[in-house]
mmCIF file of N, CA and C in Angstrom:
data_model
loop_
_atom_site.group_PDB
_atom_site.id
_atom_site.type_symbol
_atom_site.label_atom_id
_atom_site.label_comp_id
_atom_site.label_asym_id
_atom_site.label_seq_id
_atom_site.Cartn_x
_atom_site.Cartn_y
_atom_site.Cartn_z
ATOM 1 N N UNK A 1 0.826 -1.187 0.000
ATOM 2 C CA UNK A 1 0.000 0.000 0.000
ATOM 3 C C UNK A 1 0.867 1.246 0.000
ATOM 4 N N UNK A 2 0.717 2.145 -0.975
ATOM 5 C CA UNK A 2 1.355 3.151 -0.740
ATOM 6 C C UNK A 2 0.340 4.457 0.493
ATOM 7 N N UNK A 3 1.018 4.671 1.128
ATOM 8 C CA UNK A 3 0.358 5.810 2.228
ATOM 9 C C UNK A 3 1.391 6.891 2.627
ATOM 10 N N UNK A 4 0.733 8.071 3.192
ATOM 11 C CA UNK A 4 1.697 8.967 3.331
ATOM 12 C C UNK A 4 1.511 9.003 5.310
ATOM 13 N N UNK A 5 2.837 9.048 5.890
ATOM 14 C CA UNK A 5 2.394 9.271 7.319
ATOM 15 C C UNK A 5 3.070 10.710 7.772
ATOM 16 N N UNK A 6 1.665 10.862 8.821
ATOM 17 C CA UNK A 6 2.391 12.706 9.659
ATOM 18 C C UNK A 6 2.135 11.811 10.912
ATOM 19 N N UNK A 7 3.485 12.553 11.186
ATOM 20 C CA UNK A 7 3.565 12.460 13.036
ATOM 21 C C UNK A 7 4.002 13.368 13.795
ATOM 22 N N UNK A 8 3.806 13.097 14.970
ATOM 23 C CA UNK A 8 3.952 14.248 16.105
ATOM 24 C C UNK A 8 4.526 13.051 17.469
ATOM 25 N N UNK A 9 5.283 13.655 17.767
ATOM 26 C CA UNK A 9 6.146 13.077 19.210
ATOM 27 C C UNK A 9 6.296 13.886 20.345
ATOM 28 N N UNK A 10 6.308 13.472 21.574
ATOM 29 C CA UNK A 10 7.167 14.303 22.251
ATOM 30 C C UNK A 10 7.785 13.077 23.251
ATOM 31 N N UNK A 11 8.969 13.721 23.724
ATOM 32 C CA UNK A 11 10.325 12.452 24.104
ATOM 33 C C UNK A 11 10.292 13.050 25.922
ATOM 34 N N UNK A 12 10.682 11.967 26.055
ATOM 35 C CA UNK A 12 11.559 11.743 27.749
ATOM 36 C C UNK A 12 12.006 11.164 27.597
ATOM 37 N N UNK A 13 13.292 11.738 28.417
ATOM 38 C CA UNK A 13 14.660 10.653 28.780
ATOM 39 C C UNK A 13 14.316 9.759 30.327
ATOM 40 N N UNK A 14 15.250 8.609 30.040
ATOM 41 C CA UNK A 14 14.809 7.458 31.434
ATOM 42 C C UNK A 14 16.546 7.518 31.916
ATOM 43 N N UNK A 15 16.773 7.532 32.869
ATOM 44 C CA UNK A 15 17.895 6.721 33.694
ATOM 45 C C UNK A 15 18.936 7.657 33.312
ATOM 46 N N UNK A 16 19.773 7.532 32.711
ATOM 47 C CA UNK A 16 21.088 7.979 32.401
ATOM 48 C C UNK A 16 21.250 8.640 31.039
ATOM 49 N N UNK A 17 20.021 8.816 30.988
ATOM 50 C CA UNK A 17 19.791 8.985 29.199
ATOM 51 C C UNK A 17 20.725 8.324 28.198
ATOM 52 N N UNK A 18 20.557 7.170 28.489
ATOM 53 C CA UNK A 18 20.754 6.374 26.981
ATOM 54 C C UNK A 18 19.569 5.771 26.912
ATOM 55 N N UNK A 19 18.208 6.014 27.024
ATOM 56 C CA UNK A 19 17.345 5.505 26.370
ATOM 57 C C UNK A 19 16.232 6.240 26.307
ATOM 58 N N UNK A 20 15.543 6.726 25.312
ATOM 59 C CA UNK A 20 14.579 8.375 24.601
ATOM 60 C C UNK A 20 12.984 7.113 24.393
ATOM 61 N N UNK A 21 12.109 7.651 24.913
ATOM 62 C CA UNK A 21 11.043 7.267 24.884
ATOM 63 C C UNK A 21 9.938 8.339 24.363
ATOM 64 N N UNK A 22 9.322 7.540 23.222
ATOM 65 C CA UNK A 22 8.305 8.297 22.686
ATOM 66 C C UNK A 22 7.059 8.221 22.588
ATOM 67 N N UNK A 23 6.276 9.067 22.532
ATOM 68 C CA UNK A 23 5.055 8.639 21.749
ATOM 69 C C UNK A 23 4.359 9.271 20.585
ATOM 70 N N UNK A 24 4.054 8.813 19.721
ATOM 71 C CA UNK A 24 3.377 9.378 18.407
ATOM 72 C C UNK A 24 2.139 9.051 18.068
ATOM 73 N N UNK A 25 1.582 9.920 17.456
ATOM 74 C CA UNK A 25 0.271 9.955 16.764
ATOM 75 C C UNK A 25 -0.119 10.104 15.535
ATOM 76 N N UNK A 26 -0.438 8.751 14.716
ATOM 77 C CA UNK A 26 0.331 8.693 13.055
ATOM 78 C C UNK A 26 -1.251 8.804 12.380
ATOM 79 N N UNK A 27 -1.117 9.228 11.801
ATOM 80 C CA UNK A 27 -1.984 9.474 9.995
ATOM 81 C C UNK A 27 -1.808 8.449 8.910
ATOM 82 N N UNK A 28 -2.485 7.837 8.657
ATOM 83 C CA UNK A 28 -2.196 7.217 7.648
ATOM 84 C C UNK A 28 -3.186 7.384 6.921
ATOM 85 N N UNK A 29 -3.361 7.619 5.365
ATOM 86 C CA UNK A 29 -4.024 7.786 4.459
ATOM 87 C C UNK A 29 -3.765 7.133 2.912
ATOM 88 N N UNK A 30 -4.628 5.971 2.768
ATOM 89 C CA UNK A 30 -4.228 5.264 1.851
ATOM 90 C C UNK A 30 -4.274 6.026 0.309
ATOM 91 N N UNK A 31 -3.481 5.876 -0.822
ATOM 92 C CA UNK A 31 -3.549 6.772 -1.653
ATOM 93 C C UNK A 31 -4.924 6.358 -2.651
ATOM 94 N N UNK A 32 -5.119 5.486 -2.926
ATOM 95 C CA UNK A 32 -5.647 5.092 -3.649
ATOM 96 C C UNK A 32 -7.368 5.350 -3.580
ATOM 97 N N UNK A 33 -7.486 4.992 -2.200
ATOM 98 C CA UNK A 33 -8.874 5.141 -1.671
ATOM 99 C C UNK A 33 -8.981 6.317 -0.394
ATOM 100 N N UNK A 34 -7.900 6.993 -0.326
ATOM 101 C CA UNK A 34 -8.431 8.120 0.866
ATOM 102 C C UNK A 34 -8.752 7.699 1.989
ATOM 103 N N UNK A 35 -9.011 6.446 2.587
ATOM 104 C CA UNK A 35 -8.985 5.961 3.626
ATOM 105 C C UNK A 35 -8.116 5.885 4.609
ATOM 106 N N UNK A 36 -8.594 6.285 5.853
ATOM 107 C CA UNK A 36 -7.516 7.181 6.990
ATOM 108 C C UNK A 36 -7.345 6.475 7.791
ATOM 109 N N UNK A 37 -6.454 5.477 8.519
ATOM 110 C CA UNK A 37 -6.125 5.446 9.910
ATOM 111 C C UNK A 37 -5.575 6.075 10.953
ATOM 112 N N UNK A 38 -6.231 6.019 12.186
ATOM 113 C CA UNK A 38 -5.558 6.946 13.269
ATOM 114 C C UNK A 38 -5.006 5.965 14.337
ATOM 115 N N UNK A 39 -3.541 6.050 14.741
ATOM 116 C CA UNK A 39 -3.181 4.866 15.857
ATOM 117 C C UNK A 39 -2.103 5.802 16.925
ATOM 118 N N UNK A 40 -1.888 5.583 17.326
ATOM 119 C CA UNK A 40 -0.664 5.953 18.576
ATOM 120 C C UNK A 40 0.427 3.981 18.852
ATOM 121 N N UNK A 41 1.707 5.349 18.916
ATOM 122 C CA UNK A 41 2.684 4.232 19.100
ATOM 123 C C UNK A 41 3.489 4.554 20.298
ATOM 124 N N UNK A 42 4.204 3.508 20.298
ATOM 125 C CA UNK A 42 5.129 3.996 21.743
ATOM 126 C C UNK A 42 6.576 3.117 21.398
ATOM 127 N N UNK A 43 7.926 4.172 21.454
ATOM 128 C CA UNK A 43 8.698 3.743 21.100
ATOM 129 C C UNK A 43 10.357 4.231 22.131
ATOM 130 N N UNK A 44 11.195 3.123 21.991
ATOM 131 C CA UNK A 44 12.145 3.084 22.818
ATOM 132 C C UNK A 44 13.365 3.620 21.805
ATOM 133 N N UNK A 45 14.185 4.496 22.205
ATOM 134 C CA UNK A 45 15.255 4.093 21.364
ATOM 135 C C UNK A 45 16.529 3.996 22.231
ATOM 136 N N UNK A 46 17.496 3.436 21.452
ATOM 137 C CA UNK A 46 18.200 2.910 22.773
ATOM 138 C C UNK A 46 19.729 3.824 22.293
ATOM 139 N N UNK A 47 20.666 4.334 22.717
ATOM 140 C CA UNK A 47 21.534 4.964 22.786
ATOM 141 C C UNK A 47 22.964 4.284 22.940
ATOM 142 N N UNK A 48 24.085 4.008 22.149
ATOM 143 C CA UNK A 48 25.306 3.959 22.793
ATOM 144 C C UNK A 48 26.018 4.824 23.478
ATOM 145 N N UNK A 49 27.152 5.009 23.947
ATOM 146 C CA UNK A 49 27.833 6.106 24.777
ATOM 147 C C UNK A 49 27.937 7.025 23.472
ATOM 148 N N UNK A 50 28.308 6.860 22.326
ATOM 149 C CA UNK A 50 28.670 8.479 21.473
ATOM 150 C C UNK A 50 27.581 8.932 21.334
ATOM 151 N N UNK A 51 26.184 8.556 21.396
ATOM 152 C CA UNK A 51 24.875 8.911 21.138
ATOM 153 C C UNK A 51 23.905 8.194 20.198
ATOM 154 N N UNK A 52 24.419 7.352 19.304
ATOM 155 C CA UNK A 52 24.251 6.422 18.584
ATOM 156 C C UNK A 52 22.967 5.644 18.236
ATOM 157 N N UNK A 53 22.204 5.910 17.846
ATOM 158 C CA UNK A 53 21.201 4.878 18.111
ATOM 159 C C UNK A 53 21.532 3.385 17.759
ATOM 160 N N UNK A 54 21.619 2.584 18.465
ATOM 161 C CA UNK A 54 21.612 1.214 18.273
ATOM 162 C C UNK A 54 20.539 0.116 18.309
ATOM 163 N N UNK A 55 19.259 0.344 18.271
ATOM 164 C CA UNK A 55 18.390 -0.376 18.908
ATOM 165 C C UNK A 55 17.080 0.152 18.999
ATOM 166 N N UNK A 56 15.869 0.081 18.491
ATOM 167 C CA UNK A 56 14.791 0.696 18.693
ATOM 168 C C UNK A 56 13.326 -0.055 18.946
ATOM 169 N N UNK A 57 12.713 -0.337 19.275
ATOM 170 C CA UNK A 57 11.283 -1.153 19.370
ATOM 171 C C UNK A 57 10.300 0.035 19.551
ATOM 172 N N UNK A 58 9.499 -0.585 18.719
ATOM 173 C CA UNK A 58 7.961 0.183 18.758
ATOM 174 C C UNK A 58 7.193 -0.367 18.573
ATOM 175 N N UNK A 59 6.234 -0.530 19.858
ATOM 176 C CA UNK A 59 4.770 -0.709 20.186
ATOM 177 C C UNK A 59 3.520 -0.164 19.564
ATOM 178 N N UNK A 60 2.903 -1.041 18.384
ATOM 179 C CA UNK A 60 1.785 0.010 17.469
ATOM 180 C C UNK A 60 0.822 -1.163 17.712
ATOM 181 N N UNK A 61 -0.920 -0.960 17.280
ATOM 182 C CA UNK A 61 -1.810 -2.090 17.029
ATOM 183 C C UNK A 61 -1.798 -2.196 15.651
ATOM 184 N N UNK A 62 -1.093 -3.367 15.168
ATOM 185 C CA UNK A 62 -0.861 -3.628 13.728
ATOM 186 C C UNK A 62 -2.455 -3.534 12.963
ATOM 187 N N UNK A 63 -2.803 -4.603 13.557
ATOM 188 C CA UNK A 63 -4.925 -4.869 13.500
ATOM 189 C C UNK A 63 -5.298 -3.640 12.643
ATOM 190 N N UNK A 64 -5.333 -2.287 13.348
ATOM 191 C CA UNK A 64 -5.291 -1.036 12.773
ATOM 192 C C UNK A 64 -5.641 -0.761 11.147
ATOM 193 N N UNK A 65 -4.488 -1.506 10.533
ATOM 194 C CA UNK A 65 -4.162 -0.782 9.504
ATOM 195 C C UNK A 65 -4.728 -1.784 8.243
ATOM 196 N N UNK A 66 -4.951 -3.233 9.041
ATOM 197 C CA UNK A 66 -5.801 -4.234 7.714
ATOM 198 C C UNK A 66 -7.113 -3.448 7.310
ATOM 199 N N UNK A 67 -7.151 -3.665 5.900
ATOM 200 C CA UNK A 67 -8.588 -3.695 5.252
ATOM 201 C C UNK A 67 -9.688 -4.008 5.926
#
């Protein structure tokens, strides 16, 4: 499916800050048919010492986005 996504985040740091926690609120709009999903995610990213991202997981309801 081609779709276009807008998002919006805002972050906190946990512990020692090597690890940025988010949450977003995504748009999805299928091109073809204009059909919109609305979901929220929640996502980790994980930090090495230079700043690095190494590592990320994100929590979405996949379900969401089927036909």
């Amino acid at each position: 499916l081609d779709m276009e996504v807008y998002s919006h985040a805002s972050h906190d740091y946990e512990g020692d800050g090597k690890v940025i926690i988010s949450w977003w609120d995504f748009m999805l709009r299928h091109k073809k048919t204009g059909k919109e999903v609305k979901f929220k995610s929640h996502n980790q990213h994980w930090l090495d010492d230079e700043g690095v991202i190494w590592r990320e997981d994100a929590y979405y309801n996949a379900a969401l986005m089927q036909e």
